[in-house]
Coordinates of C-alpha atoms in Angstrom, one line a residue:
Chain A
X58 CA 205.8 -48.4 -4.1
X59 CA 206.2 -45.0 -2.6
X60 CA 206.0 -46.4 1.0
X61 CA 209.5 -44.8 2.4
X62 CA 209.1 -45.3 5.9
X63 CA 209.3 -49.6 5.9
X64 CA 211.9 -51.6 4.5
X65 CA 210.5 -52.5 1.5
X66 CA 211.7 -56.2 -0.6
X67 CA 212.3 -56.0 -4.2
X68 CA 209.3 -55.4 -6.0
X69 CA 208.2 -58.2 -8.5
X70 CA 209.1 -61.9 -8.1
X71 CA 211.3 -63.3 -6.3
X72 CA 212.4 -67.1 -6.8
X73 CA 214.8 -68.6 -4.4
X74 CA 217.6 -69.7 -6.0
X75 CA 217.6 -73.1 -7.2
X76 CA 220.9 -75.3 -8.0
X77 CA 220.9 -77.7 -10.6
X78 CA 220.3 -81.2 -9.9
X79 CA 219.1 -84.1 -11.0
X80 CA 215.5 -84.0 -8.9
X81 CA 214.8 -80.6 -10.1
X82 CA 215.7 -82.2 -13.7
X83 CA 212.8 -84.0 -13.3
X84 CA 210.6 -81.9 -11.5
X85 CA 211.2 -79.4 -14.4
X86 CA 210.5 -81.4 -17.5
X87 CA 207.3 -83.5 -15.3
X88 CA 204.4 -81.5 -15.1
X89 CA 202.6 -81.8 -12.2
X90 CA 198.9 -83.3 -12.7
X91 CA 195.7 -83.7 -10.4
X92 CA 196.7 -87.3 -8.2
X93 CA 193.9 -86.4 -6.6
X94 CA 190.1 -88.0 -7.2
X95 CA 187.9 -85.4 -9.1
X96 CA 185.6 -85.1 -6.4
X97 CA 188.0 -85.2 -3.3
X98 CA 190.0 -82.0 -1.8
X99 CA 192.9 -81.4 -0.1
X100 CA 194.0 -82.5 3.3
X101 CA 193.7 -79.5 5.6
X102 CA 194.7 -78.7 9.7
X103 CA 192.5 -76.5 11.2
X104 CA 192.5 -75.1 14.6
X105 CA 191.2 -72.7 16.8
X106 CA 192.5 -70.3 19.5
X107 CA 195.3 -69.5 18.6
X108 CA 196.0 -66.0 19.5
X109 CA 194.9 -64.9 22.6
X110 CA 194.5 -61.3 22.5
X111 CA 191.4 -61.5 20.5
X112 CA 188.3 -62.8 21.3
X113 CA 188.0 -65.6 19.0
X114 CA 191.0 -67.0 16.3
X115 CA 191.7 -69.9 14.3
X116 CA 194.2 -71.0 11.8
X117 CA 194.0 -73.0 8.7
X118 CA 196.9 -74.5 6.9
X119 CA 195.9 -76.8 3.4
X120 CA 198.8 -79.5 2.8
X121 CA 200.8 -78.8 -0.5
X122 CA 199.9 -80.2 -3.5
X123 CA 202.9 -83.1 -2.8
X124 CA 205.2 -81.4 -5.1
X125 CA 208.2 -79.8 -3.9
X126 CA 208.7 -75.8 -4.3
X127 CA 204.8 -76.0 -4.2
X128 CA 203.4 -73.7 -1.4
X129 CA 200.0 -74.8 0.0
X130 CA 197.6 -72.3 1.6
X131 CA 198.1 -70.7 5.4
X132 CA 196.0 -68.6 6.4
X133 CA 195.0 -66.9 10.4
X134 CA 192.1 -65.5 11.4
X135 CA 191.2 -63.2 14.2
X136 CA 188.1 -61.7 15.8
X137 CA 187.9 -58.9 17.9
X138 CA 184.5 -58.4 19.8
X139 CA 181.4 -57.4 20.1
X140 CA 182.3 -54.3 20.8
X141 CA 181.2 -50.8 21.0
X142 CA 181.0 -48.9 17.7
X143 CA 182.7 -45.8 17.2
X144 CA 180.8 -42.7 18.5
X145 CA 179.7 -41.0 15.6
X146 CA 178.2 -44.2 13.7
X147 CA 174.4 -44.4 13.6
X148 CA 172.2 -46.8 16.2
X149 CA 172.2 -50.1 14.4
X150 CA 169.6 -52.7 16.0
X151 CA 172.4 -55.4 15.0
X152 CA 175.9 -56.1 14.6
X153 CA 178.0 -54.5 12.3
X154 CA 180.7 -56.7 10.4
X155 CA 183.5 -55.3 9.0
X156 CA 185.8 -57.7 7.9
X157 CA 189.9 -57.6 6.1
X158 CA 191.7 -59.6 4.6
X159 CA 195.4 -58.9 4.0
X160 CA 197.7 -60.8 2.2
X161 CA 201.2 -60.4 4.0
X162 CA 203.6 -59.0 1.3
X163 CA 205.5 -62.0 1.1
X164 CA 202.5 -64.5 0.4
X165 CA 202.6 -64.3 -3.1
X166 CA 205.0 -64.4 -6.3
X167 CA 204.6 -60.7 -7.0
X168 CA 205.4 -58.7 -3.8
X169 CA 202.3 -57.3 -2.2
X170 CA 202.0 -53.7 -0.7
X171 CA 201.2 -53.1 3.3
X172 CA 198.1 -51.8 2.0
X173 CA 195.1 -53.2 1.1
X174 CA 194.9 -53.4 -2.6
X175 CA 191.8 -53.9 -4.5
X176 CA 191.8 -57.4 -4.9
X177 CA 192.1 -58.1 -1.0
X178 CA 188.9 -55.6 -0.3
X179 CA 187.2 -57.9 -3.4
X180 CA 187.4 -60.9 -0.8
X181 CA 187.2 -58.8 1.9
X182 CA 183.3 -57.6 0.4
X183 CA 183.0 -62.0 -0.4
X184 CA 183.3 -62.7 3.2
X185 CA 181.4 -60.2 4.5
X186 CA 178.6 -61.7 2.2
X187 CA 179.5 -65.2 3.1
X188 CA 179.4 -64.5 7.1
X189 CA 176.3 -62.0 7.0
X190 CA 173.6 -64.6 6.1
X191 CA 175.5 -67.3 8.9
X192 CA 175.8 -64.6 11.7
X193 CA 172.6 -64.2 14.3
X194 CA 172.6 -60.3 14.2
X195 CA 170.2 -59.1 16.2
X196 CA 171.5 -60.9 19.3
X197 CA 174.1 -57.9 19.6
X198 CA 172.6 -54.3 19.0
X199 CA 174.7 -51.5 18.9
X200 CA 177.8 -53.1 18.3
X201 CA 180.6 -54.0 15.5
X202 CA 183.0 -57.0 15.1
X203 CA 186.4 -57.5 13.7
X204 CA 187.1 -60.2 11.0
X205 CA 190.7 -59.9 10.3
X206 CA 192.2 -62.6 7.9
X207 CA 196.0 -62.7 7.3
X208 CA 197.2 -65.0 4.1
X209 CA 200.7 -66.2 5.4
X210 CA 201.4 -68.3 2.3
X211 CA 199.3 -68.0 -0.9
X212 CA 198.3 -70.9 -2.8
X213 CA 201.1 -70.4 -5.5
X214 CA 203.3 -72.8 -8.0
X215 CA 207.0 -71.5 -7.5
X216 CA 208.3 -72.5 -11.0
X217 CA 205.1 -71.8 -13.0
X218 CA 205.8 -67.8 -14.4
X219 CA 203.5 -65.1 -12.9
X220 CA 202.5 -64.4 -16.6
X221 CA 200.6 -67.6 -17.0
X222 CA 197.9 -68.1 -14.8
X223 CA 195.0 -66.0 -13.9
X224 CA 195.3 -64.9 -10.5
X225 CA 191.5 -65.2 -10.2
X226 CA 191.5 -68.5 -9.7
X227 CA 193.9 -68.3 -6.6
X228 CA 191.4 -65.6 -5.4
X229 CA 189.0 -68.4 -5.3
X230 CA 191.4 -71.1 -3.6
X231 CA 191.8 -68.2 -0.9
X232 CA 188.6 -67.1 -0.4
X233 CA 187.3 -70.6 0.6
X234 CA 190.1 -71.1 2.6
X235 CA 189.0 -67.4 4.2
X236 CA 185.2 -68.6 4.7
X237 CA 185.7 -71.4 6.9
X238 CA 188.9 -70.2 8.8
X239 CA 186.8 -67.1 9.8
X240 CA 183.4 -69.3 10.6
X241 CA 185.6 -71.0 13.2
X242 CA 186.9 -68.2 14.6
X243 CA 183.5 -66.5 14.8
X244 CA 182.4 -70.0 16.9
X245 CA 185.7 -69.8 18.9
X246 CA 184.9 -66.1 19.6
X247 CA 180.7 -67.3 21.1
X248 CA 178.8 -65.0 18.4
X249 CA 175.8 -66.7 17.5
X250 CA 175.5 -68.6 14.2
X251 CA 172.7 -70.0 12.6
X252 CA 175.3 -73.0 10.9
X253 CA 178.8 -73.3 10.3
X254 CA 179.7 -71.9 7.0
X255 CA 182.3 -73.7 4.8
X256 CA 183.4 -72.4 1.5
X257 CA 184.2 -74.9 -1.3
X258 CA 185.6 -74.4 -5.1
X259 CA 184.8 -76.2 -8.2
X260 CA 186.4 -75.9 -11.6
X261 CA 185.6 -76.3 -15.2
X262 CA 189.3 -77.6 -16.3
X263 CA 190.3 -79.0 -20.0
X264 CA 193.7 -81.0 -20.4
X265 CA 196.4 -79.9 -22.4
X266 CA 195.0 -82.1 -25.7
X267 CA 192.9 -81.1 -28.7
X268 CA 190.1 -83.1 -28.0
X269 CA 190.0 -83.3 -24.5
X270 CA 186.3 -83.0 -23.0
X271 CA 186.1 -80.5 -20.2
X272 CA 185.2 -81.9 -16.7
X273 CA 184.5 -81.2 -13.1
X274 CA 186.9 -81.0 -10.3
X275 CA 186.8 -79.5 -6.8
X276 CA 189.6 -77.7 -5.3
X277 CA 191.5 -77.0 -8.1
X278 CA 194.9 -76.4 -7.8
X279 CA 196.0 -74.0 -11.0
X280 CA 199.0 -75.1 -11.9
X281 CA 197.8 -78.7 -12.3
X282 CA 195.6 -78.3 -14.8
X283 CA 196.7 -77.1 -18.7
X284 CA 193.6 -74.7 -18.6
X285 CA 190.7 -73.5 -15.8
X286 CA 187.7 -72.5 -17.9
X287 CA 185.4 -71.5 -15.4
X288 CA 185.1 -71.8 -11.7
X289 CA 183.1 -71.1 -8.6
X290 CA 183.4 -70.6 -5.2
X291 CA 180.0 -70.8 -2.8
X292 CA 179.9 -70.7 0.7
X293 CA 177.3 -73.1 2.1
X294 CA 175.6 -73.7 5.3
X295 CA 174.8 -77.4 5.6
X296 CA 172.7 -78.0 8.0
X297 CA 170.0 -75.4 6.3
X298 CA 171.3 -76.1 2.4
X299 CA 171.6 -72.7 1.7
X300 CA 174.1 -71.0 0.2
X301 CA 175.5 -67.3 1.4
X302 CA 177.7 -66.7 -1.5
X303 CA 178.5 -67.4 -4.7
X304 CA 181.4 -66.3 -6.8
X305 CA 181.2 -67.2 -10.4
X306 CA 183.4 -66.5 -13.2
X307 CA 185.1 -67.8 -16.4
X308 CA 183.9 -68.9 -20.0
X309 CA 180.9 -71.4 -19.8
X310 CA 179.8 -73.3 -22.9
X311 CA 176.3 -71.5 -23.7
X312 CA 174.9 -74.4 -25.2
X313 CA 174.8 -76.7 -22.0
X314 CA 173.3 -74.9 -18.8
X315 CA 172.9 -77.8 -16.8
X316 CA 176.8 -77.8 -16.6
X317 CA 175.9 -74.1 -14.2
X318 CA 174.0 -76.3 -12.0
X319 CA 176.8 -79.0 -11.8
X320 CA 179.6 -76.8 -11.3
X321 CA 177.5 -75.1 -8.2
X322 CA 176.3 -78.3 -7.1
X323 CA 180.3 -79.5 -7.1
X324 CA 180.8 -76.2 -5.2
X325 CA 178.4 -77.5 -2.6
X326 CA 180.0 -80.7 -2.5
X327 CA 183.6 -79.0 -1.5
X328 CA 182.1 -76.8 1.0
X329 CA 180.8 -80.1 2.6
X330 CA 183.7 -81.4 3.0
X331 CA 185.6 -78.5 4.7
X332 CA 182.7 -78.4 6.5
X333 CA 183.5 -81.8 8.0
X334 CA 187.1 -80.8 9.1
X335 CA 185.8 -77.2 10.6
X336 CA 183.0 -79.7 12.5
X337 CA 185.7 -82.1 13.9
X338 CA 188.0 -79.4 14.6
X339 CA 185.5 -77.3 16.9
X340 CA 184.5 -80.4 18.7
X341 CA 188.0 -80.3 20.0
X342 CA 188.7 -77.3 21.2
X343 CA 186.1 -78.2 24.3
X344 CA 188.1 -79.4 26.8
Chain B
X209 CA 175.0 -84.3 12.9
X210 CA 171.3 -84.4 13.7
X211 CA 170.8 -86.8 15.9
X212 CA 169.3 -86.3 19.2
X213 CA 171.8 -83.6 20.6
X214 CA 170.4 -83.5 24.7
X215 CA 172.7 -86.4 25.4
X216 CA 176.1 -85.7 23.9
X217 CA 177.5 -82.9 25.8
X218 CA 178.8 -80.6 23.1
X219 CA 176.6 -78.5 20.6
X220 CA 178.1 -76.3 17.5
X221 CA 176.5 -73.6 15.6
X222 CA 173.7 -75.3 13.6
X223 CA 173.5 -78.7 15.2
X224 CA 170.3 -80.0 15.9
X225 CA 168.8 -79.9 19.4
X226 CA 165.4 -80.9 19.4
X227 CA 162.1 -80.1 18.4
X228 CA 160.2 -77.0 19.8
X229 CA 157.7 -78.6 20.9
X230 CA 159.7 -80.3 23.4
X231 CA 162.1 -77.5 24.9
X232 CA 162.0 -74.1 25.5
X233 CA 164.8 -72.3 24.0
X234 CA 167.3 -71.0 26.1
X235 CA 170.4 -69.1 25.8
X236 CA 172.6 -69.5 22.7
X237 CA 170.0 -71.4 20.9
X238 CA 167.4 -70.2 17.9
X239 CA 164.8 -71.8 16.2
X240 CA 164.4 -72.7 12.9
X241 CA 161.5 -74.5 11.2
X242 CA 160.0 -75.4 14.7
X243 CA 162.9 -77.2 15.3
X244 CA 165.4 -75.7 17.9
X245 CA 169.3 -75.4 16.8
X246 CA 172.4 -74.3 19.1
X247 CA 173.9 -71.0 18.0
X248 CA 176.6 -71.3 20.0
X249 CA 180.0 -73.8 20.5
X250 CA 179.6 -74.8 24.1
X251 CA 178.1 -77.5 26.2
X252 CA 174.3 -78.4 25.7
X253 CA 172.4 -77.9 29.3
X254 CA 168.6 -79.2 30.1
X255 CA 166.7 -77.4 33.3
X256 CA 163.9 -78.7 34.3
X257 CA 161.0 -76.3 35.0
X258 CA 160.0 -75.3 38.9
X259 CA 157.7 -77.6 39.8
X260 CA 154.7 -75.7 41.4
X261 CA 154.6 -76.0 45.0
X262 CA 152.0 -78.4 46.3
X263 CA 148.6 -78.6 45.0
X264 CA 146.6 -75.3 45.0
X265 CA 143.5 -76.0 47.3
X266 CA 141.3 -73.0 45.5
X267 CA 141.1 -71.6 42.3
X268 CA 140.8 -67.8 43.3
X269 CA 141.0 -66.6 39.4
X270 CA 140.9 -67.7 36.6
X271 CA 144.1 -68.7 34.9
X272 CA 145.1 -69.6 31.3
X273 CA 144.7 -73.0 30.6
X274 CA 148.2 -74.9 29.6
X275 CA 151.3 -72.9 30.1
X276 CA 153.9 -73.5 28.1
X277 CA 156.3 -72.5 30.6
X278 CA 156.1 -77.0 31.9
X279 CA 158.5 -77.7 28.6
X280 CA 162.1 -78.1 30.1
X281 CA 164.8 -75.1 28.7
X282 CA 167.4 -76.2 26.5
X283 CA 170.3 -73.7 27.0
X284 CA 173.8 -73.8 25.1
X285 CA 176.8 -72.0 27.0
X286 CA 180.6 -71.4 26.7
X287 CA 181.1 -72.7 29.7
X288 CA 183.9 -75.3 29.4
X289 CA 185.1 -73.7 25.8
X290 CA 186.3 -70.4 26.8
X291 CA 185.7 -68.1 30.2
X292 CA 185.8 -65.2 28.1
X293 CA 182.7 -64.0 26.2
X294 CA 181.4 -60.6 25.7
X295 CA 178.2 -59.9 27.1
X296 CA 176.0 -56.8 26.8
X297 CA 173.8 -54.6 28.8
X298 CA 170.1 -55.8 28.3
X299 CA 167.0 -53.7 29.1
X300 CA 166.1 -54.6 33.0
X301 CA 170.1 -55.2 33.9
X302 CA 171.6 -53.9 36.8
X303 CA 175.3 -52.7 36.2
X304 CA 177.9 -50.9 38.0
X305 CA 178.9 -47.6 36.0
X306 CA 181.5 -44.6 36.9
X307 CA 180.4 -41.2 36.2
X308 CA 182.9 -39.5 33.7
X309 CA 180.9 -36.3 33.1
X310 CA 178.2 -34.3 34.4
X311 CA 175.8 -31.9 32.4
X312 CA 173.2 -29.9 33.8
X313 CA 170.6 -32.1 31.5
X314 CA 172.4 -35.4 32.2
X315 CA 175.0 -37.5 33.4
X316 CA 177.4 -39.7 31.2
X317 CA 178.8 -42.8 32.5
X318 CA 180.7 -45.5 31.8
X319 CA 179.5 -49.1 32.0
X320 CA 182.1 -51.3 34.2
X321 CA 179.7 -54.1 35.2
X322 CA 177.2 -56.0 34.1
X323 CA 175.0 -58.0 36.3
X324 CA 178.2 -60.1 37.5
X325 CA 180.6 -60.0 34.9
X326 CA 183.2 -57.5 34.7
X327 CA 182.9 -56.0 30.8
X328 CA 185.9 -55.9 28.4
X329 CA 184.9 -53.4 26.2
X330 CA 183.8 -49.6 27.3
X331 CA 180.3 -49.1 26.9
X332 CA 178.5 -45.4 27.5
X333 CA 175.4 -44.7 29.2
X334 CA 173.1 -41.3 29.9
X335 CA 171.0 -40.7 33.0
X336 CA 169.3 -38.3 32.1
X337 CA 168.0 -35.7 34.9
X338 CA 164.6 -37.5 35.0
X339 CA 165.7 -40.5 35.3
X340 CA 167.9 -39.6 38.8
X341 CA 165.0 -40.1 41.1
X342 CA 161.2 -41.3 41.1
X343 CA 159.6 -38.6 42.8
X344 CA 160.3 -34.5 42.9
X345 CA 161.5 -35.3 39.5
X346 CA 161.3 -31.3 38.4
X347 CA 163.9 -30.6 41.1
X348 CA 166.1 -32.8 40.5
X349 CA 169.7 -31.2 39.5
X350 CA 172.5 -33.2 38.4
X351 CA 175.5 -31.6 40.1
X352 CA 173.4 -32.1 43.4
X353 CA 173.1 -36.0 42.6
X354 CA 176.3 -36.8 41.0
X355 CA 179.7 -36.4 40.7
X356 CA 183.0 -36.9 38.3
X357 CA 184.2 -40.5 39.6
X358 CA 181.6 -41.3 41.6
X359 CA 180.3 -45.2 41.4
X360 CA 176.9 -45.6 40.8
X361 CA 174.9 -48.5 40.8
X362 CA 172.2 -47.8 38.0
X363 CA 169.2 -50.2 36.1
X364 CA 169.5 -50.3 31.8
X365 CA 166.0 -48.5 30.5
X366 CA 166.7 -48.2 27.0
X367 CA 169.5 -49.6 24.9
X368 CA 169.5 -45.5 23.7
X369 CA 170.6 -43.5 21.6
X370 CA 173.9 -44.6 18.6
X371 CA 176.2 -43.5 21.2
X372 CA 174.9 -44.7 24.9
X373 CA 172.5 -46.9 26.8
X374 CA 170.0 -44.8 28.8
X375 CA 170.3 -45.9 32.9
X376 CA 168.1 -45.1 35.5
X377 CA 168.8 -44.5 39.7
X378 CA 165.0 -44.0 39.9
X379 CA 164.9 -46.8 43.1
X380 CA 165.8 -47.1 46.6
X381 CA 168.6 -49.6 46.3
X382 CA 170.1 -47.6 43.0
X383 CA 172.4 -44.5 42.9
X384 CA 175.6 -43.7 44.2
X385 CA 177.3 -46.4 46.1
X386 CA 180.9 -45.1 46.3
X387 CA 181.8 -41.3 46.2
X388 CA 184.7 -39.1 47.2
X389 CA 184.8 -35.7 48.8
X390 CA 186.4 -32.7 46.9
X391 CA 189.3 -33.2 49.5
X392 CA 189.7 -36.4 47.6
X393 CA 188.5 -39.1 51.1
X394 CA 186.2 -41.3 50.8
X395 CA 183.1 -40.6 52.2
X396 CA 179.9 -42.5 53.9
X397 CA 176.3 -42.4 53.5
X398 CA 174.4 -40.7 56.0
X399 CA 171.2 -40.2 54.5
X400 CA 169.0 -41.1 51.1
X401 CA 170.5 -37.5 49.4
X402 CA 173.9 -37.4 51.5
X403 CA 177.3 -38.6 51.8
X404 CA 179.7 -37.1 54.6
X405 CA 183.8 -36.9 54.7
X406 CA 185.2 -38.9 57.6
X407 CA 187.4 -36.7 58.3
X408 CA 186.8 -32.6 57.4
X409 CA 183.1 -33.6 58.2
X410 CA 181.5 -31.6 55.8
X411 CA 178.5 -33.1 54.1
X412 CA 177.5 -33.2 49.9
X413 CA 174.8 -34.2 48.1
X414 CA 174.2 -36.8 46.1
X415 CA 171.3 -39.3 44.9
X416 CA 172.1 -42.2 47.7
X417 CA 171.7 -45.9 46.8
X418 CA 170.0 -47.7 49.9
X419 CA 172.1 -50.4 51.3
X420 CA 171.7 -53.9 51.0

């Protein structure tokens, strides 16, 4: 990092220190595993107007996984406009998304840069995809919004090494948390929507045994599962049924596609219920 | 979520509102599958349509048969969630603009209000030197009509060019409404093509909007 002019941290992780004692005895040798049902998710706060600058904002905050030194997902969301586009873009009949998503250098195990690296503009190009197909887009010619998304904490096991996991699948964890913080932002900030779009994850996981079967679970939370074998994370309009995006990846047994289908139709089934708590949530904010 | 939506008060983006056939849509709705949906967070509103006034002794032409204007409108609006919302300038708006630059082709603006709501962002318009007046439109010149800081009350034509809306003055009541002299006072109408300083007296021309 050749960034001079900011105080940079250490680059690489960074662990606060932790003093020996007998509940971290335990919490070492335990591994944590899924309390949760298969098909249920995690209990999340969502709210909206939060930062009054912009024109529309919400914040999302997904409880930890009930495990101590486990960090659960925070993320803020801000939209600026519709406003006019820069002078030398082309007429555009509709509006013009842009959107960003940053993680804040401290969000994450490894230390992240101020700059966007190529991972954030991977889920910045997701959300765009996600938002485009809920967004109403001709109601707003000649103009561009701002989607800015900020990842306070990442979804991240402290004590599990950086080494282990693919970071892929906390991409996905973040990105769904991204889709629906942003939908209720964009609602917050009056730009018309054909639905409110929730994003969802599902997971292909296998337990640490030999002959354990794989199975289904939605919101996965890496470090509670021995292996992820494939996962997907859609973005899903409810009240139409369709789906804006879908982010696939991972090793799929070839032999079974109806497991595809499952895995998406798990997807769907997460997406729903964020959806619910984005619902309730926007029904609140009118006083 | 899709129950009948006209009673509760409060609509989200995608909720149900009723069926096409039985509203109109209004603002911050769309439809979808002949069904109406609210586009919008906000509070649901139903306006009755004009009743017409009395009934018409004589038929003098002949009219289409059933309007479809008798369906009540269904609007969704922010009223209640938030004050602020960005509008923009339609085609047929009337909005309130301050001229920033004068060419000898056209004028460039900037947008201030809209209809009755005072714009956050900075939107550019053109009146272009046809557009200044209806008639005598070949002698029109620009630096005769307006001038740097002037305020001019104009009417949206054409949402324009990538960079500006296109405005027109081209009515009585439209043109400059405020203006100050080159000794920097601010002057009064006196006719539909001049404003005069209060004090030095001397007149200057400019394309005059006719007071309400």
């Amino acid at each position: 990092m050749a960034d001079r002019r900011r105080v940079n941290g250490p680059v690489g992780a960074t662990i606060p220190p932790v003093f020996e004692d007998e509940d971290v005895q335990v919490q070492a040798t335990q591994r944590t595993t899924r309390s949760r049902a298969p098909n249920g998710i995690r209990k999340m706060y969502l709210k909206t107007g939060v930062t009054p600058s912009a024109s529309g904002s919400a914040y999302l905050e997904i409880e930890t996984s009930g495990k101590d030194g486990v960090s659960g997902l925070k993320l803020s969301c801000t939209v600026h406009g519709p406003r006019s586009l820069p002078r030398l873009s082309p007429f555009s009949p509709h509006i013009i998304l842009s959107t960003h998503v940053k993680f804040a250098p401290f969000a994450t195990k490894q230390r992240r840069g101020y700059l966007r690296d190529p991972s954030e503009r991977d889920l910045g190009t997701h959300l765009e995809a996600a938002l485009r197909g809920a967004i109403i887009a001709d109601r707003w010619p000649k103009s561009g919004v701002d989607i800015i998304i900020s990842i306070i904490e990442g979804d991240q096991g402290r004590e599990t090494s950086g080494a282990q996991g693919d970071d892929t699948w906390d991409m996905m964890n973040a990105l769904s948390g991204c889709i629906t913080v942003a939908s209720a932002a964009l609602a917050d900030a009056g730009i018309d929507c054909v639905d409110t779009v929730a994003g969802g994850v599902a997971a292909l996981v296998r337990g640490s045994g030999e002959n354990d079967t794989a199975r289904i679970v939605i919101d996965p939370i890496p470090s509670e599962h021995e292996r992820i074998e494939a996962a997907c994370c859609i973005a899903y309009l409810p009240a139409r049924d369709e789906i804006t995006n879908l982010w696939f990846k991972g090793d799929m047994p070839d032999h079974d596609m109806g497991i595809y289908s499952e895995l998406v139709q798990q997807g769907i089934q997460a997406s729903k219920l964020a959806n619910r708590v984005l619902v309730e949530s926007l029904g609140e904010t009118v006083k | 979520m899709a129950t009948s939506a006209p009673q509760t008060a409060l609509a989200i983006p995608g909720q149900l509102l009723g069926s096409a056939s039985k509203y109109q849509p209004g603002p911050g709705t769309h439809i979808h599958e002949s069904n109406l949906y609210s586009s919008l967070l906000g509070a649901v509103h139903v306006v009755q349509p004009a009743k017409a006034p009395g009934p018409v002794k004589r038929l003098t032409k002949i009219t289409p048969a059933a309007s479809p204007a008798e369906l009540p409108t269904i609007s969704v609006s922010r009223s209640g969630v938030s004050e602020k919302r960005e509008i923009l300038p339609e085609v047929g708006n009337t909005v309130l603009c301050r001229v920033v630059r004068i060419m000898p082709r056209q004028a460039v603006v900037a947008i201030l209000i809209c209809g009755d709501t005072v714009l956050d962002a900075e939107w550019q318009g053109l009146i272009r030197v046809q557009d200044v007046r209806a008639t005598e439109k070949d002698r029109v010149k620009i630096y005769e009509s307006f001038r740097p800081g002037d305020i001019v009350r104009a009417e949206v034509i054409s949402l324009g060019d990538q960079a500006s809306y296109y405005l027109s003055t081209a009515r009585n009541e439209l043109g400059v409404i405020m203006a100050t002299s080159e000794a920097g006072n601010t002057m009064y109408p006196v006719s539909w093509k001049e404003y005069r300083d209060p004090e030095t007296g001397l007149g200057e021309p400019r394309k005059v909007a006719k007071p309400y």
